[in-house]
Short mmCIF file of C-alpha atoms in Angstrom, two decimals:
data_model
loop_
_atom_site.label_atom_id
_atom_site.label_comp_id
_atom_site.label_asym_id
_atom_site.label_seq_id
_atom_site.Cartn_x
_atom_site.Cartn_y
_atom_site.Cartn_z
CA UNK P 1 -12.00 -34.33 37.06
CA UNK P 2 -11.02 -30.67 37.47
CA UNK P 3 -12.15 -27.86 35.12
CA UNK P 4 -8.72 -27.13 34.53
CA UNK P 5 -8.26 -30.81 33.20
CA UNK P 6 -11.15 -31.02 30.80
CA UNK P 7 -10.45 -30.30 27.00
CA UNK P 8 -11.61 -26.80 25.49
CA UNK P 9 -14.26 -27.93 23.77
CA UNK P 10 -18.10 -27.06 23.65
CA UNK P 11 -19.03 -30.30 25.36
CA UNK P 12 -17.07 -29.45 28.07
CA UNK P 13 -18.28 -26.43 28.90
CA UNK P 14 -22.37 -27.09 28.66
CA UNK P 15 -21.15 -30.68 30.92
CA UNK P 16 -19.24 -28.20 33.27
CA UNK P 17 -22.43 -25.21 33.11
CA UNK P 18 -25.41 -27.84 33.39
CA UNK P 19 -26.79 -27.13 30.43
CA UNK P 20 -26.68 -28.17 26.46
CA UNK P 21 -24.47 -27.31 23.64
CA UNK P 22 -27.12 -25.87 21.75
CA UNK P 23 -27.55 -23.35 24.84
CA UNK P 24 -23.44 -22.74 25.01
CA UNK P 25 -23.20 -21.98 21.19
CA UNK P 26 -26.01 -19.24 21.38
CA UNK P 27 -24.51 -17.18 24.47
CA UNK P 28 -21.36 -17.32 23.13
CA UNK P 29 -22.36 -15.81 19.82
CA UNK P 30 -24.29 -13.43 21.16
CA UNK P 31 -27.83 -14.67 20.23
CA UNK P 32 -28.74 -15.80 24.31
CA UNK P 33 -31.47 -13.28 24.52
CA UNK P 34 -34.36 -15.61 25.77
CA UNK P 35 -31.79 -17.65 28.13
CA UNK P 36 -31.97 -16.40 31.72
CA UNK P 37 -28.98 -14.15 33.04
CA UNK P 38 -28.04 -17.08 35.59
CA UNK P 39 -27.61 -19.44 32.96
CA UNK P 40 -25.49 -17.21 30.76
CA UNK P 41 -23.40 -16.35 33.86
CA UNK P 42 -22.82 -20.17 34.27
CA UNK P 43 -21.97 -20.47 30.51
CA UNK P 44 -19.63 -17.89 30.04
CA UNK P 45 -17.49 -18.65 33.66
CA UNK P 46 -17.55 -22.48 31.99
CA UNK P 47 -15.60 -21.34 28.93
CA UNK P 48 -13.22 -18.78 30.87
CA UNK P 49 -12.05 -21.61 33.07
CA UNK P 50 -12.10 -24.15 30.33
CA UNK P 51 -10.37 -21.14 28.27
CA UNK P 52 -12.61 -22.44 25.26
CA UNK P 53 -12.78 -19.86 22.61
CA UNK P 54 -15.34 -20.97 19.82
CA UNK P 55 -14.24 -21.84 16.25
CA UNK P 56 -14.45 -18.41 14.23
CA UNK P 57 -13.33 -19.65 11.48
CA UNK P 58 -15.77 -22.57 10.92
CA UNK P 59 -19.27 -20.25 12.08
CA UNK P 60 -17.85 -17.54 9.33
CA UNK P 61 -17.61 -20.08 6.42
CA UNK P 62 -21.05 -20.75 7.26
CA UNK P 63 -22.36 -17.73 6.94
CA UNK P 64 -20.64 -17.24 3.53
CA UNK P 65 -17.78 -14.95 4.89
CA UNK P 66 -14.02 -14.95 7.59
CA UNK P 67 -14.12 -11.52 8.41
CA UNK P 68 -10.91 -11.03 6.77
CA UNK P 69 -9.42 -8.90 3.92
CA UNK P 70 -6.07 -9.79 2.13
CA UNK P 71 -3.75 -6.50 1.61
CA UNK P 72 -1.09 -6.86 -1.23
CA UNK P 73 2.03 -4.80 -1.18
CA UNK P 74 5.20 -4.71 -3.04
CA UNK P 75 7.02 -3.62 -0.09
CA UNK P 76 6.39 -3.24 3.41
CA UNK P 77 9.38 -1.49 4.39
CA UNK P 78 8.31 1.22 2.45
CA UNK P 79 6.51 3.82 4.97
CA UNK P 80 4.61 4.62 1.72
CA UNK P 81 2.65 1.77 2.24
CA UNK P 82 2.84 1.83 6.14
CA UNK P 83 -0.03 5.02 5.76
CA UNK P 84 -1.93 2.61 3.12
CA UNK P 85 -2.05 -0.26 5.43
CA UNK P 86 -3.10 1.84 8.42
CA UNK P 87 -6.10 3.07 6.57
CA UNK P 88 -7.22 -0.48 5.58
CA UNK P 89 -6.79 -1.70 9.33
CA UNK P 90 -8.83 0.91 10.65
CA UNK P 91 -11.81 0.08 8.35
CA UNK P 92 -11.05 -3.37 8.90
CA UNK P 93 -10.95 -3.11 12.39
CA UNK P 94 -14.24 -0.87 13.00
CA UNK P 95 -16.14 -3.52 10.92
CA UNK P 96 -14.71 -6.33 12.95
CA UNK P 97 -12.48 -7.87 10.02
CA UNK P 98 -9.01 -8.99 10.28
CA UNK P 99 -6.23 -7.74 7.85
CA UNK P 100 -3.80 -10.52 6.16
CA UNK P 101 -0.73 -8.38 4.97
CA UNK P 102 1.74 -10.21 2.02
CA UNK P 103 4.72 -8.81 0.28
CA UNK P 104 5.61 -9.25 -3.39
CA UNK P 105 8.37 -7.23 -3.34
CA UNK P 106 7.56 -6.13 -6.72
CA UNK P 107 8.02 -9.84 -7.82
CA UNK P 108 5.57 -11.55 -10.42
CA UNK P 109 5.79 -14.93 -8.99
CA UNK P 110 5.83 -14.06 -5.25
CA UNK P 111 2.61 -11.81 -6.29
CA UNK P 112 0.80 -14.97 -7.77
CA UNK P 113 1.84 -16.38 -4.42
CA UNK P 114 0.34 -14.15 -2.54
CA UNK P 115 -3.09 -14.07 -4.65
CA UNK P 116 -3.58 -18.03 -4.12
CA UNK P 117 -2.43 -17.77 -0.77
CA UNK P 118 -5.48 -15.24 -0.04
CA UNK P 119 -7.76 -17.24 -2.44
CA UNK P 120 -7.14 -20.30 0.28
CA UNK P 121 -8.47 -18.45 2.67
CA UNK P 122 -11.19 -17.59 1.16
CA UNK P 123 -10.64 -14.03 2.27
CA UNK P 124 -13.46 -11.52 1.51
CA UNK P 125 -11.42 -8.65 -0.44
CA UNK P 126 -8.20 -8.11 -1.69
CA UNK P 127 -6.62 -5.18 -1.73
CA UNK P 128 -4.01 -4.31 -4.22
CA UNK P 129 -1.03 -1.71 -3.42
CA UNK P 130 1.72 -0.78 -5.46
CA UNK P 131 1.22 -0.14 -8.96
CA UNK P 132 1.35 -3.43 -11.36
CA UNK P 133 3.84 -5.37 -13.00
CA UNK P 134 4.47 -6.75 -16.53
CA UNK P 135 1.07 -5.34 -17.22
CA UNK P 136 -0.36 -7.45 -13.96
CA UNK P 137 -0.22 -10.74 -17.16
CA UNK P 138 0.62 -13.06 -14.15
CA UNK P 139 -2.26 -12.74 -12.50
CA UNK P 140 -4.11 -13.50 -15.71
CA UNK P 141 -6.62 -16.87 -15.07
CA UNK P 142 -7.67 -16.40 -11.47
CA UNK P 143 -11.01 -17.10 -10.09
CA UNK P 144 -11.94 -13.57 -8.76
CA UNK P 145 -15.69 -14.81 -8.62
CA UNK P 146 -15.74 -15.38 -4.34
CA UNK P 147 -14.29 -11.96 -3.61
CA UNK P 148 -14.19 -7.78 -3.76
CA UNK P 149 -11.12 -6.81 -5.65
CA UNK P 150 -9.80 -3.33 -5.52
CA UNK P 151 -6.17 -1.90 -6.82
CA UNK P 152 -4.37 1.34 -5.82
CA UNK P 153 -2.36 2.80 -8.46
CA UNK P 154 -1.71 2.24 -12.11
CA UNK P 155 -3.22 -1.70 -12.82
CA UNK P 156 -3.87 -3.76 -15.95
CA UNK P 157 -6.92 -6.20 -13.82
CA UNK P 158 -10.48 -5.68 -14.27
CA UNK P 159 -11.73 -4.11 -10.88
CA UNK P 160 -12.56 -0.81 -9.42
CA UNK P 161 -9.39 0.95 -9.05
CA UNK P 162 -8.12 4.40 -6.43
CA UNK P 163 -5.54 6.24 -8.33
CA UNK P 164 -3.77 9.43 -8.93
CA UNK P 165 -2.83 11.26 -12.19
CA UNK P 166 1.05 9.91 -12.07
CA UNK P 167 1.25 11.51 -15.16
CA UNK P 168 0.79 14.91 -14.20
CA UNK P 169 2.42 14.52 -10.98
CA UNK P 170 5.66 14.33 -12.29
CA UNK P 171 5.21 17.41 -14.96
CA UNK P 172 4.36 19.58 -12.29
CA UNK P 173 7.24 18.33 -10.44
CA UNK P 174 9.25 19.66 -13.65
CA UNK P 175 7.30 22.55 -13.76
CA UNK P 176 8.70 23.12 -10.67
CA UNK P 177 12.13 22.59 -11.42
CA UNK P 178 12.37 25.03 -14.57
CA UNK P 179 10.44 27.65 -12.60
CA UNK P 180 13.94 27.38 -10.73
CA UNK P 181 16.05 27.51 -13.71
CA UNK P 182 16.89 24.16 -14.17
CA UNK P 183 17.36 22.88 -17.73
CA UNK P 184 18.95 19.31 -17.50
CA UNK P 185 16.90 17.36 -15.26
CA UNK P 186 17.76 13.77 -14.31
CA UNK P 187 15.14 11.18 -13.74
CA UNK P 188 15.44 8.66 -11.29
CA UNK P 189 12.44 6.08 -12.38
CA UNK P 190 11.72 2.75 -11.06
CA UNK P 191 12.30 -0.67 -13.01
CA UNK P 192 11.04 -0.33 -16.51
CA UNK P 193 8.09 -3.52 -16.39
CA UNK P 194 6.83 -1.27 -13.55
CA UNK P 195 3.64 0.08 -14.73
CA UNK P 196 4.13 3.28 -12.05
CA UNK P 197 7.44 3.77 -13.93
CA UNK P 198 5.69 4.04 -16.98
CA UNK P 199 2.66 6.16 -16.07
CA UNK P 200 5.49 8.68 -14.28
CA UNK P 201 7.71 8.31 -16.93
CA UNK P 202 5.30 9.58 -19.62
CA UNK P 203 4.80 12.44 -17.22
CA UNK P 204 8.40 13.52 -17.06
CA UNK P 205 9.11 13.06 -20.97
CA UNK P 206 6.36 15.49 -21.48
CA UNK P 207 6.62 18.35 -19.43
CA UNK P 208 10.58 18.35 -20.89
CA UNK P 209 9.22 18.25 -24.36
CA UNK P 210 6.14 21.00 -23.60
CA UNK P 211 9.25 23.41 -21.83
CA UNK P 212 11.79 22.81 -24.16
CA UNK P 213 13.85 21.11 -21.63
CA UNK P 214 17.12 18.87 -22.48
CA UNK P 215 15.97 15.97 -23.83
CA UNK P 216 18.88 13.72 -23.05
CA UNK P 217 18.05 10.00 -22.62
CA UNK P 218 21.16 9.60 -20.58
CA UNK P 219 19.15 11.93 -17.86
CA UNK P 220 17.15 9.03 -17.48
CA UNK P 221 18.43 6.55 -14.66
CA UNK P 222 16.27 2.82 -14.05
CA UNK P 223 16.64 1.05 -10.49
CA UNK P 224 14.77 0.24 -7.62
CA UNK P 225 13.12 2.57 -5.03
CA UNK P 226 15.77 2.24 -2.60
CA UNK P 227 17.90 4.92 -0.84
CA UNK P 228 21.21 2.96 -2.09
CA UNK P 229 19.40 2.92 -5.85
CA UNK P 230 19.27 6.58 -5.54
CA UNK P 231 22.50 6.96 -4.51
CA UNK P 232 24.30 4.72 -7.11
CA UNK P 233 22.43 5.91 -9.65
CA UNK P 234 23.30 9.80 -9.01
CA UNK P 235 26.95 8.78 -8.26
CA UNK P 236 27.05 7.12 -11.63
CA UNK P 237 25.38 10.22 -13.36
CA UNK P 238 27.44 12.67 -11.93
CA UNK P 239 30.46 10.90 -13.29
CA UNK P 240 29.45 11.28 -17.04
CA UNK P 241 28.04 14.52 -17.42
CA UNK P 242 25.97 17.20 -15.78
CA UNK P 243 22.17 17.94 -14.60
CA UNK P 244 21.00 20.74 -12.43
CA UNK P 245 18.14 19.00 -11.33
CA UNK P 246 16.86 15.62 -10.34
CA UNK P 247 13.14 14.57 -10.35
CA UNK P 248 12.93 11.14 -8.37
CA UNK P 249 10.28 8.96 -8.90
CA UNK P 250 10.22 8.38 -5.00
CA UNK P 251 11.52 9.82 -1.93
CA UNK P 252 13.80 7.06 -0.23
CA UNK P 253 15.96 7.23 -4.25
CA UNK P 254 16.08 11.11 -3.89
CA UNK P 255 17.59 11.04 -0.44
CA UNK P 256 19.85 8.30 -1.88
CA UNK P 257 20.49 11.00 -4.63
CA UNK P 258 20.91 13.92 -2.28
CA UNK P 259 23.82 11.54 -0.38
CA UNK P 260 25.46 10.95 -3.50
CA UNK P 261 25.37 15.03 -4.75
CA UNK P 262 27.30 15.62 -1.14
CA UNK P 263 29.49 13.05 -1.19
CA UNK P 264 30.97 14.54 -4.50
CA UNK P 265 30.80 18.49 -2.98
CA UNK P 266 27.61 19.50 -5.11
CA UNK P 267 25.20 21.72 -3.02
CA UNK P 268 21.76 21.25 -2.73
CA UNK P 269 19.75 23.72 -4.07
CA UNK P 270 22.41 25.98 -5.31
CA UNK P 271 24.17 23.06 -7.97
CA UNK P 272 21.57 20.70 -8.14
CA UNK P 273 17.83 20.78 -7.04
CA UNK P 274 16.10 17.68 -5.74
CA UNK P 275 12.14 16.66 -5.64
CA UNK P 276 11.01 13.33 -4.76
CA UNK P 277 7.49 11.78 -4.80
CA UNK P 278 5.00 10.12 -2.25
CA UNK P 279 5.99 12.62 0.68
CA UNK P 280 6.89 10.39 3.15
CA UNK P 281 7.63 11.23 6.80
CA UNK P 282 11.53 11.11 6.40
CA UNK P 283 11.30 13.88 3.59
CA UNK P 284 10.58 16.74 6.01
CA UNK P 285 13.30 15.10 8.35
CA UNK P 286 16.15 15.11 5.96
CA UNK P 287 18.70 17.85 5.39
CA UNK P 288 17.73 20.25 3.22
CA UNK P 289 14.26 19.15 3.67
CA UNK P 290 13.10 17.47 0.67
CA UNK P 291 10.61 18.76 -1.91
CA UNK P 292 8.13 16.09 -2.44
CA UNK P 293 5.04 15.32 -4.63
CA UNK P 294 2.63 13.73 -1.78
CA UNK P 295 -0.40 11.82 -1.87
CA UNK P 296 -3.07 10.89 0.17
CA UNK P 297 -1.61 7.34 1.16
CA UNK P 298 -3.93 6.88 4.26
CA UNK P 299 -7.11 7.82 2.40
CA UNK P 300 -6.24 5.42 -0.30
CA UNK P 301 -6.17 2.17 2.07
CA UNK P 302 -9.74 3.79 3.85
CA UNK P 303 -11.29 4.00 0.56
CA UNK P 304 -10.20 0.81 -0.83
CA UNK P 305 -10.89 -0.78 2.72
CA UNK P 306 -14.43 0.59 2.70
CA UNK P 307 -15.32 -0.77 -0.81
CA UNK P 308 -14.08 -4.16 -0.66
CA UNK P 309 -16.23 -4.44 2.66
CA UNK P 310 -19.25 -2.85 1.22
CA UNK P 311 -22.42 -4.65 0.60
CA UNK P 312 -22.83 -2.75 -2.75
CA UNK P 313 -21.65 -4.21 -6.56
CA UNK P 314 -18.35 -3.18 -7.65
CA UNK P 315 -18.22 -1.95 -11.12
CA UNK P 316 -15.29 -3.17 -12.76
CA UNK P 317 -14.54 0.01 -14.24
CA UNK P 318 -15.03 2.23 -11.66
CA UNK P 319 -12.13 4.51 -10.63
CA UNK P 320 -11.75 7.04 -7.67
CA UNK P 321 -8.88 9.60 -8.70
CA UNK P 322 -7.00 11.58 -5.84
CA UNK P 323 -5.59 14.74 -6.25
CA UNK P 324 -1.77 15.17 -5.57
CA UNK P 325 -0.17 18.24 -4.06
CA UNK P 326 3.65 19.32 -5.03
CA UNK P 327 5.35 20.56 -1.36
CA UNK P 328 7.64 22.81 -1.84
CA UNK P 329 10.74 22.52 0.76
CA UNK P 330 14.34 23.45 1.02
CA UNK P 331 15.52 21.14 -1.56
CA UNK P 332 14.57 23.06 -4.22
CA UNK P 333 14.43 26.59 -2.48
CA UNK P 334 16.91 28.35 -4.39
CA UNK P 335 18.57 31.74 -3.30
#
């Protein structure tokens, strides 16, 4: 029998090497240090022609862990989460882990999906992206016990969590806007169940309160954080009255916005000025370039990376805040 005819197993390869299975599991994971060079030679041509690879999967439940963290996003399309993911897979990668990406899109039961789905395989840390929904109550009864849980952005579960102050994010976003004379400001939020929504939302009703601002609740628009959101949403407003400013709670729905203000002949800055929020790539790329609130996406997927991998106890109510920066652009650069 040819090499190239026997199975891909461990047998085969210490039958084809002369030597014992015992001797063929140690140099292939790594531990061969007493076995002569000659014999490891032997071993490891054995499994390339054999192209045996040994069962990861099985040695790693052994020794308690699969090298693996589960990342949780509400939508991967979103290049907001494209700089959070990144981070995690570099962290992941360095330490040897694998990275099982799921999307939820912002759905309870796809979520709870997701969660048993990384429970199965018995993953080592979750990773949580995206703010929470419905006050994260779906996820309510879960054994948590075998893995490192951590969330980034506004959560209702019981684990460390990497945030920002959404809160103030959006004031000074406001700030912003009636430094530049605006007075009627409308708000593009997310869905209302979104807890981000609600953090943000609380942000923008203050600042218009603390500067004396219109307090219309027709200037405030729900949808989804979607380009054609943004769009219909503005379209919609601009039909029944007037604003001279829009605050959106993300940057893909304040392009949509700025498509809908041209579309009807309103100029941006000079009628209506535009921020956004997360600073993604597209907002310096657009035309005028779009004012933005911006985080630090990548360093939130490193940090949340590093402490589901650590070796250290997670307190449950431990929370990393990162600062947010407001960048000014053409969108709101008024003559």
């Amino acid at each position: 029998m040819t090499g190239a005819a026997r199975p891909g197993t461990a047998k085969a390869v210490a039958e084809l090497a002369g030597v014992s299975v015992t001797t063929v599991s140690r140099v292939l994971s790594g531990q061969a240090t007493a076995i002569p060079q000659e014999t490891q030679d032997r071993v490891l041509a054995a499994a390339r022609q054999l192209r045996y690879r040994p069962n990861s999967l099985a040695r790693a439940l052994r020794k308690g862990t699969t090298q693996s963290i589960g990342l949780v996003v509400p939508d991967i399309s979103d290049a907001y989460f494209h700089q959070v993911a990144r981070g995690v897979e570099d962290v992941a990668q360095a330490a040897g882990c694998v990275v099982i990406l799921t999307n939820t899109d912002r759905v309870p039961a796809r979520e709870e999906a997701c969660v048993n789905l990384l429970l199965d395989k018995r993953v080592d840390g979750i990773v949580f992206a995206g703010g929470g929904i419905d006050d994260d109550t779906h996820l309510d009864g879960f054994d948590w016990s075998s893995t490192r849980v951590v969330t980034i952005g506004p959560h209702q579960l019981p684990f460390p969590s990497i945030t920002v102050d959404d809160s103030a994010a959006i004031s000074d976003a406001v700030h912003h806007l009636a430094e530049i004379s605006c007075r009627r400001i409308l708000c593009l939020a997310g869905r209302p169940n979104w807890l981000v929504t609600q953090r943000r939302l609380a942000g923008y009703r203050q600042a218009v309160a603390e500067l004396g601002l219109d307090a219309d609740p027709d200037l405030v628009a729900y949808g989804d954080f979607t380009e054609p959101a943004g769009e219909e949403l503005t379209a919609k407003a601009i039909a029944a009255g007037s604003f001279d400013g829009v605050i959106a709670f993300n940057d893909y729905t304040a392009i949509g916005a700025m498509h809908a203000l041209g579309s009807a002949g309103v100029r941006v800055p000079d009628d209506v000025a535009v921020i956004g929020c997360d600073d993604i790539p597209v907002a310096r790329m657009v035309h005028p370039a779009l004012t933005s609130v911006g985080f630090s996406q990548y360093e939130f997927g490193r940090k949340a990376a590093e402490m589901v991998l650590g070796s250290v106890p997670l307190p449950a109510g431990q929370r990393i805040t990162f600062p947010h920066e407001l960048l000014r652009r053409h969108s709101t650069a008024r003559r």
